[in-house]
Amino acid sequence: MDIRTNRKAMQKLRNACERAKRMLSSWMQTTIEVDGLHGGIDFSETITRSDFEELNKHLFRKCLKALKKCLRDAK
């Protein structure tokens, strides 16, 4: 099921993912849960810190690249 056109469902999912991201700062795994995400269907998925890091490694690298450039420019 594609929920990308359902703004309310996407916002619910974003909020749940943001909570999970914060939880993974302290815990090795957490569960993303959204009741009634789309069409009366509930969503639940467990994610580990290592899964999260793998999914976002390209973003982390991009941030590090910009940070290194800023540090070089500031000497």
PDB file of N, CA and C in Angstrom:
ATOM      1  N   MET A   1       0.836  -1.169   0.000  1.00  0.00           N
ATOM      2  CA  MET A   1       0.000   0.000   0.000  1.00  0.00           C
ATOM      3  C   MET A   1       0.891   1.246   0.000  1.00  0.00           C
ATOM      4  N   ASP A   2       0.639   2.154  -0.897  1.00  0.00           N
ATOM      5  CA  ASP A   2       1.424   3.377  -1.023  1.00  0.00           C
ATOM      6  C   ASP A   2       0.697   4.508  -0.304  1.00  0.00           C
ATOM      7  N   ILE A   3       1.294   5.039   0.747  1.00  0.00           N
ATOM      8  CA  ILE A   3       0.653   6.101   1.522  1.00  0.00           C
ATOM      9  C   ILE A   3       1.219   7.484   1.209  1.00  0.00           C
ATOM     10  N   ARG A   4       2.100   7.568   0.236  1.00  0.00           N
ATOM     11  CA  ARG A   4       2.792   8.838  -0.026  1.00  0.00           C
ATOM     12  C   ARG A   4       1.858   9.982  -0.385  1.00  0.00           C
ATOM     13  N   THR A   5       0.685   9.715  -0.898  1.00  0.00           N
ATOM     14  CA  THR A   5      -0.245  10.789  -1.254  1.00  0.00           C
ATOM     15  C   THR A   5      -1.182  11.148  -0.103  1.00  0.00           C
ATOM     16  N   ASN A   6      -1.125  10.393   0.992  1.00  0.00           N
ATOM     17  CA  ASN A   6      -1.966  10.652   2.155  1.00  0.00           C
ATOM     18  C   ASN A   6      -1.160  11.478   3.157  1.00  0.00           C
ATOM     19  N   ARG A   7      -1.387  12.789   3.162  1.00  0.00           N
ATOM     20  CA  ARG A   7      -0.581  13.697   3.981  1.00  0.00           C
ATOM     21  C   ARG A   7      -0.704  13.394   5.473  1.00  0.00           C
ATOM     22  N   LYS A   8      -1.907  13.064   5.918  1.00  0.00           N
ATOM     23  CA  LYS A   8      -2.120  12.779   7.331  1.00  0.00           C
ATOM     24  C   LYS A   8      -1.365  11.513   7.748  1.00  0.00           C
ATOM     25  N   ALA A   9      -1.431  10.488   6.922  1.00  0.00           N
ATOM     26  CA  ALA A   9      -0.720   9.240   7.216  1.00  0.00           C
ATOM     27  C   ALA A   9       0.786   9.467   7.216  1.00  0.00           C
ATOM     28  N   MET A  10       1.270  10.234   6.270  1.00  0.00           N
ATOM     29  CA  MET A  10       2.709  10.511   6.214  1.00  0.00           C
ATOM     30  C   MET A  10       3.162  11.278   7.452  1.00  0.00           C
ATOM     31  N   GLN A  11       2.354  12.218   7.924  1.00  0.00           N
ATOM     32  CA  GLN A  11       2.719  12.976   9.117  1.00  0.00           C
ATOM     33  C   GLN A  11       2.725  12.076  10.349  1.00  0.00           C
ATOM     34  N   LYS A  12       1.754  11.191  10.450  1.00  0.00           N
ATOM     35  CA  LYS A  12       1.736  10.235  11.562  1.00  0.00           C
ATOM     36  C   LYS A  12       2.993   9.370  11.546  1.00  0.00           C
ATOM     37  N   LEU A  13       3.371   8.905  10.368  1.00  0.00           N
ATOM     38  CA  LEU A  13       4.554   8.062  10.238  1.00  0.00           C
ATOM     39  C   LEU A  13       5.826   8.842  10.549  1.00  0.00           C
ATOM     40  N   ARG A  14       5.919  10.075  10.075  1.00  0.00           N
ATOM     41  CA  ARG A  14       7.087  10.912  10.381  1.00  0.00           C
ATOM     42  C   ARG A  14       7.239  11.117  11.888  1.00  0.00           C
ATOM     43  N   ASN A  15       6.125  11.412  12.548  1.00  0.00           N
ATOM     44  CA  ASN A  15       6.164  11.623  13.998  1.00  0.00           C
ATOM     45  C   ASN A  15       6.628  10.369  14.731  1.00  0.00           C
ATOM     46  N   ALA A  16       6.109   9.220  14.321  1.00  0.00           N
ATOM     47  CA  ALA A  16       6.503   7.953  14.952  1.00  0.00           C
ATOM     48  C   ALA A  16       7.984   7.661  14.687  1.00  0.00           C
ATOM     49  N   CYS A  17       8.447   7.961  13.494  1.00  0.00           N
ATOM     50  CA  CYS A  17       9.859   7.732  13.158  1.00  0.00           C
ATOM     51  C   CYS A  17      10.770   8.682  13.936  1.00  0.00           C
ATOM     52  N   GLU A  18      10.336   9.905  14.126  1.00  0.00           N
ATOM     53  CA  GLU A  18      11.120  10.856  14.922  1.00  0.00           C
ATOM     54  C   GLU A  18      11.254  10.363  16.362  1.00  0.00           C
ATOM     55  N   ARG A  19      10.164   9.856  16.931  1.00  0.00           N
ATOM     56  CA  ARG A  19      10.231   9.295  18.287  1.00  0.00           C
ATOM     57  C   ARG A  19      11.201   8.112  18.321  1.00  0.00           C
ATOM     58  N   ALA A  20      11.133   7.258  17.302  1.00  0.00           N
ATOM     59  CA  ALA A  20      12.021   6.096  17.246  1.00  0.00           C
ATOM     60  C   ALA A  20      13.475   6.529  17.142  1.00  0.00           C
ATOM     61  N   LYS A  21      13.738   7.547  16.352  1.00  0.00           N
ATOM     62  CA  LYS A  21      15.113   8.054  16.208  1.00  0.00           C
ATOM     63  C   LYS A  21      15.659   8.499  17.559  1.00  0.00           C
ATOM     64  N   ARG A  22      14.846   9.226  18.320  1.00  0.00           N
ATOM     65  CA  ARG A  22      15.283   9.673  19.645  1.00  0.00           C
ATOM     66  C   ARG A  22      15.497   8.487  20.584  1.00  0.00           C
ATOM     67  N   MET A  23      14.623   7.491  20.515  1.00  0.00           N
ATOM     68  CA  MET A  23      14.766   6.301  21.359  1.00  0.00           C
ATOM     69  C   MET A  23      16.058   5.557  21.039  1.00  0.00           C
ATOM     70  N   LEU A  24      16.430   5.518  19.770  1.00  0.00           N
ATOM     71  CA  LEU A  24      17.639   4.796  19.375  1.00  0.00           C
ATOM     72  C   LEU A  24      18.917   5.477  19.857  1.00  0.00           C
ATOM     73  N   SER A  25      18.807   6.689  20.345  1.00  0.00           N
ATOM     74  CA  SER A  25      19.964   7.344  20.949  1.00  0.00           C
ATOM     75  C   SER A  25      20.340   6.669  22.260  1.00  0.00           C
ATOM     76  N   SER A  26      19.338   6.069  22.914  1.00  0.00           N
ATOM     77  CA  SER A  26      19.566   5.442  24.214  1.00  0.00           C
ATOM     78  C   SER A  26      19.442   3.928  24.204  1.00  0.00           C
ATOM     79  N   TRP A  27      18.715   3.404  23.271  1.00  0.00           N
ATOM     80  CA  TRP A  27      18.421   1.972  23.219  1.00  0.00           C
ATOM     81  C   TRP A  27      18.933   1.358  21.923  1.00  0.00           C
ATOM     82  N   MET A  28      19.155   0.062  21.938  1.00  0.00           N
ATOM     83  CA  MET A  28      19.660  -0.637  20.748  1.00  0.00           C
ATOM     84  C   MET A  28      18.555  -0.961  19.750  1.00  0.00           C
ATOM     85  N   GLN A  29      17.287  -0.951  20.207  1.00  0.00           N
ATOM     86  CA  GLN A  29      16.178  -1.164  19.275  1.00  0.00           C
ATOM     87  C   GLN A  29      14.924  -0.533  19.839  1.00  0.00           C
ATOM     88  N   THR A  30      13.979  -0.258  18.965  1.00  0.00           N
ATOM     89  CA  THR A  30      12.693   0.300  19.360  1.00  0.00           C
ATOM     90  C   THR A  30      11.652  -0.126  18.342  1.00  0.00           C
ATOM     91  N   THR A  31      10.406   0.138  18.663  1.00  0.00           N
ATOM     92  CA  THR A  31       9.314  -0.210  17.762  1.00  0.00           C
ATOM     93  C   THR A  31       8.610   1.053  17.310  1.00  0.00           C
ATOM     94  N   ILE A  32       8.382   1.130  15.998  1.00  0.00           N
ATOM     95  CA  ILE A  32       7.610   2.221  15.416  1.00  0.00           C
ATOM     96  C   ILE A  32       6.178   1.713  15.308  1.00  0.00           C
ATOM     97  N   GLU A  33       5.249   2.402  15.972  1.00  0.00           N
ATOM     98  CA  GLU A  33       3.859   1.964  15.954  1.00  0.00           C
ATOM     99  C   GLU A  33       2.951   3.138  15.602  1.00  0.00           C
ATOM    100  N   VAL A  34       2.025   2.898  14.661  1.00  0.00           N
ATOM    101  CA  VAL A  34       1.039   3.899  14.292  1.00  0.00           C
ATOM    102  C   VAL A  34      -0.298   3.193  14.152  1.00  0.00           C
ATOM    103  N   ASP A  35      -1.228   3.530  15.038  1.00  0.00           N
ATOM    104  CA  ASP A  35      -2.575   2.969  14.941  1.00  0.00           C
ATOM    105  C   ASP A  35      -3.346   3.716  13.866  1.00  0.00           C
ATOM    106  N   GLY A  36      -4.050   2.977  13.016  1.00  0.00           N
ATOM    107  CA  GLY A  36      -4.868   3.591  11.964  1.00  0.00           C
ATOM    108  C   GLY A  36      -4.055   4.429  11.002  1.00  0.00           C
ATOM    109  N   LEU A  37      -2.932   3.895  10.565  1.00  0.00           N
ATOM    110  CA  LEU A  37      -2.046   4.650   9.667  1.00  0.00           C
ATOM    111  C   LEU A  37      -2.751   5.042   8.376  1.00  0.00           C
ATOM    112  N   HIS A  38      -3.365   4.066   7.721  1.00  0.00           N
ATOM    113  CA  HIS A  38      -3.988   4.335   6.421  1.00  0.00           C
ATOM    114  C   HIS A  38      -5.050   3.272   6.160  1.00  0.00           C
ATOM    115  N   GLY A  39      -6.225   3.703   5.817  1.00  0.00           N
ATOM    116  CA  GLY A  39      -7.283   2.758   5.487  1.00  0.00           C
ATOM    117  C   GLY A  39      -7.628   1.812   6.619  1.00  0.00           C
ATOM    118  N   GLY A  40      -7.502   2.289   7.863  1.00  0.00           N
ATOM    119  CA  GLY A  40      -7.818   1.455   9.009  1.00  0.00           C
ATOM    120  C   GLY A  40      -6.766   0.411   9.348  1.00  0.00           C
ATOM    121  N   ILE A  41      -5.628   0.470   8.674  1.00  0.00           N
ATOM    122  CA  ILE A  41      -4.551  -0.488   8.910  1.00  0.00           C
ATOM    123  C   ILE A  41      -3.555   0.096   9.908  1.00  0.00           C
ATOM    124  N   ASP A  42      -3.220  -0.696  10.917  1.00  0.00           N
ATOM    125  CA  ASP A  42      -2.211  -0.298  11.904  1.00  0.00           C
ATOM    126  C   ASP A  42      -0.832  -0.688  11.388  1.00  0.00           C
ATOM    127  N   PHE A  43       0.181   0.076  11.808  1.00  0.00           N
ATOM    128  CA  PHE A  43       1.563  -0.190  11.397  1.00  0.00           C
ATOM    129  C   PHE A  43       2.407  -0.428  12.634  1.00  0.00           C
ATOM    130  N   SER A  44       3.241  -1.432  12.588  1.00  0.00           N
ATOM    131  CA  SER A  44       4.182  -1.717  13.666  1.00  0.00           C
ATOM    132  C   SER A  44       5.425  -2.359  13.068  1.00  0.00           C
ATOM    133  N   GLU A  45       6.574  -1.813  13.419  1.00  0.00           N
ATOM    134  CA  GLU A  45       7.847  -2.334  12.909  1.00  0.00           C
ATOM    135  C   GLU A  45       8.942  -2.079  13.930  1.00  0.00           C
ATOM    136  N   THR A  46       9.732  -3.091  14.204  1.00  0.00           N
ATOM    137  CA  THR A  46      10.878  -2.944  15.102  1.00  0.00           C
ATOM    138  C   THR A  46      12.107  -2.587  14.279  1.00  0.00           C
ATOM    139  N   ILE A  47      12.873  -1.639  14.796  1.00  0.00           N
ATOM    140  CA  ILE A  47      14.098  -1.219  14.108  1.00  0.00           C
ATOM    141  C   ILE A  47      15.232  -1.185  15.124  1.00  0.00           C
ATOM    142  N   THR A  48      16.388  -1.641  14.685  1.00  0.00           N
ATOM    143  CA  THR A  48      17.569  -1.598  15.542  1.00  0.00           C
ATOM    144  C   THR A  48      18.391  -0.361  15.219  1.00  0.00           C
ATOM    145  N   ARG A  49      19.278  -0.009  16.123  1.00  0.00           N
ATOM    146  CA  ARG A  49      20.166   1.125  15.882  1.00  0.00           C
ATOM    147  C   ARG A  49      21.030   0.873  14.641  1.00  0.00           C
ATOM    148  N   SER A  50      21.524  -0.350  14.489  1.00  0.00           N
ATOM    149  CA  SER A  50      22.371  -0.647  13.321  1.00  0.00           C
ATOM    150  C   SER A  50      21.558  -0.567  12.016  1.00  0.00           C
ATOM    151  N   ASP A  51      20.298  -0.992  12.032  1.00  0.00           N
ATOM    152  CA  ASP A  51      19.440  -0.842  10.842  1.00  0.00           C
ATOM    153  C   ASP A  51      19.251   0.631  10.509  1.00  0.00           C
ATOM    154  N   PHE A  52      18.975   1.429  11.540  1.00  0.00           N
ATOM    155  CA  PHE A  52      18.793   2.869  11.358  1.00  0.00           C
ATOM    156  C   PHE A  52      20.047   3.505  10.757  1.00  0.00           C
ATOM    157  N   GLU A  53      21.200   3.153  11.298  1.00  0.00           N
ATOM    158  CA  GLU A  53      22.457   3.704  10.797  1.00  0.00           C
ATOM    159  C   GLU A  53      22.708   3.292   9.353  1.00  0.00           C
ATOM    160  N   GLU A  54      22.401   2.054   9.021  1.00  0.00           N
ATOM    161  CA  GLU A  54      22.574   1.572   7.640  1.00  0.00           C
ATOM    162  C   GLU A  54      21.645   2.318   6.678  1.00  0.00           C
ATOM    163  N   LEU A  55      20.402   2.504   7.087  1.00  0.00           N
ATOM    164  CA  LEU A  55      19.435   3.200   6.232  1.00  0.00           C
ATOM    165  C   LEU A  55      19.814   4.659   5.987  1.00  0.00           C
ATOM    166  N   ASN A  56      20.534   5.253   6.930  1.00  0.00           N
ATOM    167  CA  ASN A  56      20.838   6.679   6.851  1.00  0.00           C
ATOM    168  C   ASN A  56      22.302   7.011   6.628  1.00  0.00           C
ATOM    169  N   LYS A  57      23.123   6.015   6.336  1.00  0.00           N
ATOM    170  CA  LYS A  57      24.560   6.270   6.234  1.00  0.00           C
ATOM    171  C   LYS A  57      24.901   7.286   5.147  1.00  0.00           C
ATOM    172  N   HIS A  58      24.146   7.301   4.057  1.00  0.00           N
ATOM    173  CA  HIS A  58      24.433   8.283   2.999  1.00  0.00           C
ATOM    174  C   HIS A  58      24.183   9.710   3.503  1.00  0.00           C
ATOM    175  N   LEU A  59      23.188   9.893   4.371  1.00  0.00           N
ATOM    176  CA  LEU A  59      22.924  11.216   4.941  1.00  0.00           C
ATOM    177  C   LEU A  59      24.001  11.608   5.937  1.00  0.00           C
ATOM    178  N   PHE A  60      24.447  10.637   6.735  1.00  0.00           N
ATOM    179  CA  PHE A  60      25.514  10.913   7.692  1.00  0.00           C
ATOM    180  C   PHE A  60      26.793  11.316   6.960  1.00  0.00           C
ATOM    181  N   ARG A  61      27.109  10.614   5.893  1.00  0.00           N
ATOM    182  CA  ARG A  61      28.323  10.942   5.113  1.00  0.00           C
ATOM    183  C   ARG A  61      28.227  12.343   4.519  1.00  0.00           C
ATOM    184  N   LYS A  62      27.047  12.684   4.020  1.00  0.00           N
ATOM    185  CA  LYS A  62      26.829  14.006   3.433  1.00  0.00           C
ATOM    186  C   LYS A  62      27.035  15.098   4.487  1.00  0.00           C
ATOM    187  N   CYS A  63      26.519  14.876   5.685  1.00  0.00           N
ATOM    188  CA  CYS A  63      26.689  15.848   6.775  1.00  0.00           C
ATOM    189  C   CYS A  63      28.159  15.965   7.175  1.00  0.00           C
ATOM    190  N   LEU A  64      28.837  14.842   7.274  1.00  0.00           N
ATOM    191  CA  LEU A  64      30.251  14.862   7.642  1.00  0.00           C
ATOM    192  C   LEU A  64      31.093  15.594   6.605  1.00  0.00           C
ATOM    193  N   LYS A  65      30.752  15.403   5.342  1.00  0.00           N
ATOM    194  CA  LYS A  65      31.479  16.088   4.272  1.00  0.00           C
ATOM    195  C   LYS A  65      31.341  17.603   4.424  1.00  0.00           C
ATOM    196  N   ALA A  66      30.131  18.064   4.685  1.00  0.00           N
ATOM    197  CA  ALA A  66      29.904  19.503   4.869  1.00  0.00           C
ATOM    198  C   ALA A  66      30.602  20.014   6.128  1.00  0.00           C
ATOM    199  N   LEU A  67      30.567  19.243   7.196  1.00  0.00           N
ATOM    200  CA  LEU A  67      31.219  19.628   8.444  1.00  0.00           C
ATOM    201  C   LEU A  67      32.736  19.736   8.259  1.00  0.00           C
ATOM    202  N   LYS A  68      33.333  18.773   7.578  1.00  0.00           N
ATOM    203  CA  LYS A  68      34.777  18.816   7.341  1.00  0.00           C
ATOM    204  C   LYS A  68      35.159  20.041   6.518  1.00  0.00           C
ATOM    205  N   LYS A  69      34.317  20.370   5.535  1.00  0.00           N
ATOM    206  CA  LYS A  69      34.604  21.557   4.725  1.00  0.00           C
ATOM    207  C   LYS A  69      34.545  22.820   5.579  1.00  0.00           C
ATOM    208  N   CYS A  70      33.553  22.911   6.445  1.00  0.00           N
ATOM    209  CA  CYS A  70      33.441  24.069   7.337  1.00  0.00           C
ATOM    210  C   CYS A  70      34.663  24.177   8.253  1.00  0.00           C
ATOM    211  N   LEU A  71      35.104  23.073   8.789  1.00  0.00           N
ATOM    212  CA  LEU A  71      36.284  23.076   9.664  1.00  0.00           C
ATOM    213  C   LEU A  71      37.537  23.480   8.907  1.00  0.00           C
ATOM    214  N   ARG A  72      37.680  22.984   7.670  1.00  0.00           N
ATOM    215  CA  ARG A  72      38.844  23.368   6.846  1.00  0.00           C
ATOM    216  C   ARG A  72      38.807  24.861   6.561  1.00  0.00           C
ATOM    217  N   ASP A  73      37.628  25.360   6.189  1.00  0.00           N
ATOM    218  CA  ASP A  73      37.512  26.779   5.841  1.00  0.00           C
ATOM    219  C   ASP A  73      37.773  27.669   7.060  1.00  0.00           C
ATOM    220  N   ALA A  74      37.408  27.209   8.235  1.00  0.00           N
ATOM    221  CA  ALA A  74      37.604  27.998   9.456  1.00  0.00           C
ATOM    222  C   ALA A  74      39.015  27.860  10.018  1.00  0.00           C
ATOM    223  N   LYS A  75      39.752  26.867   9.507  1.00  0.00           N
ATOM    224  CA  LYS A  75      41.115  26.569   9.957  1.00  0.00           C
ATOM    225  C   LYS A  75      41.132  26.347  11.447  1.00  0.00           C
TER     226      LYS A  75
END
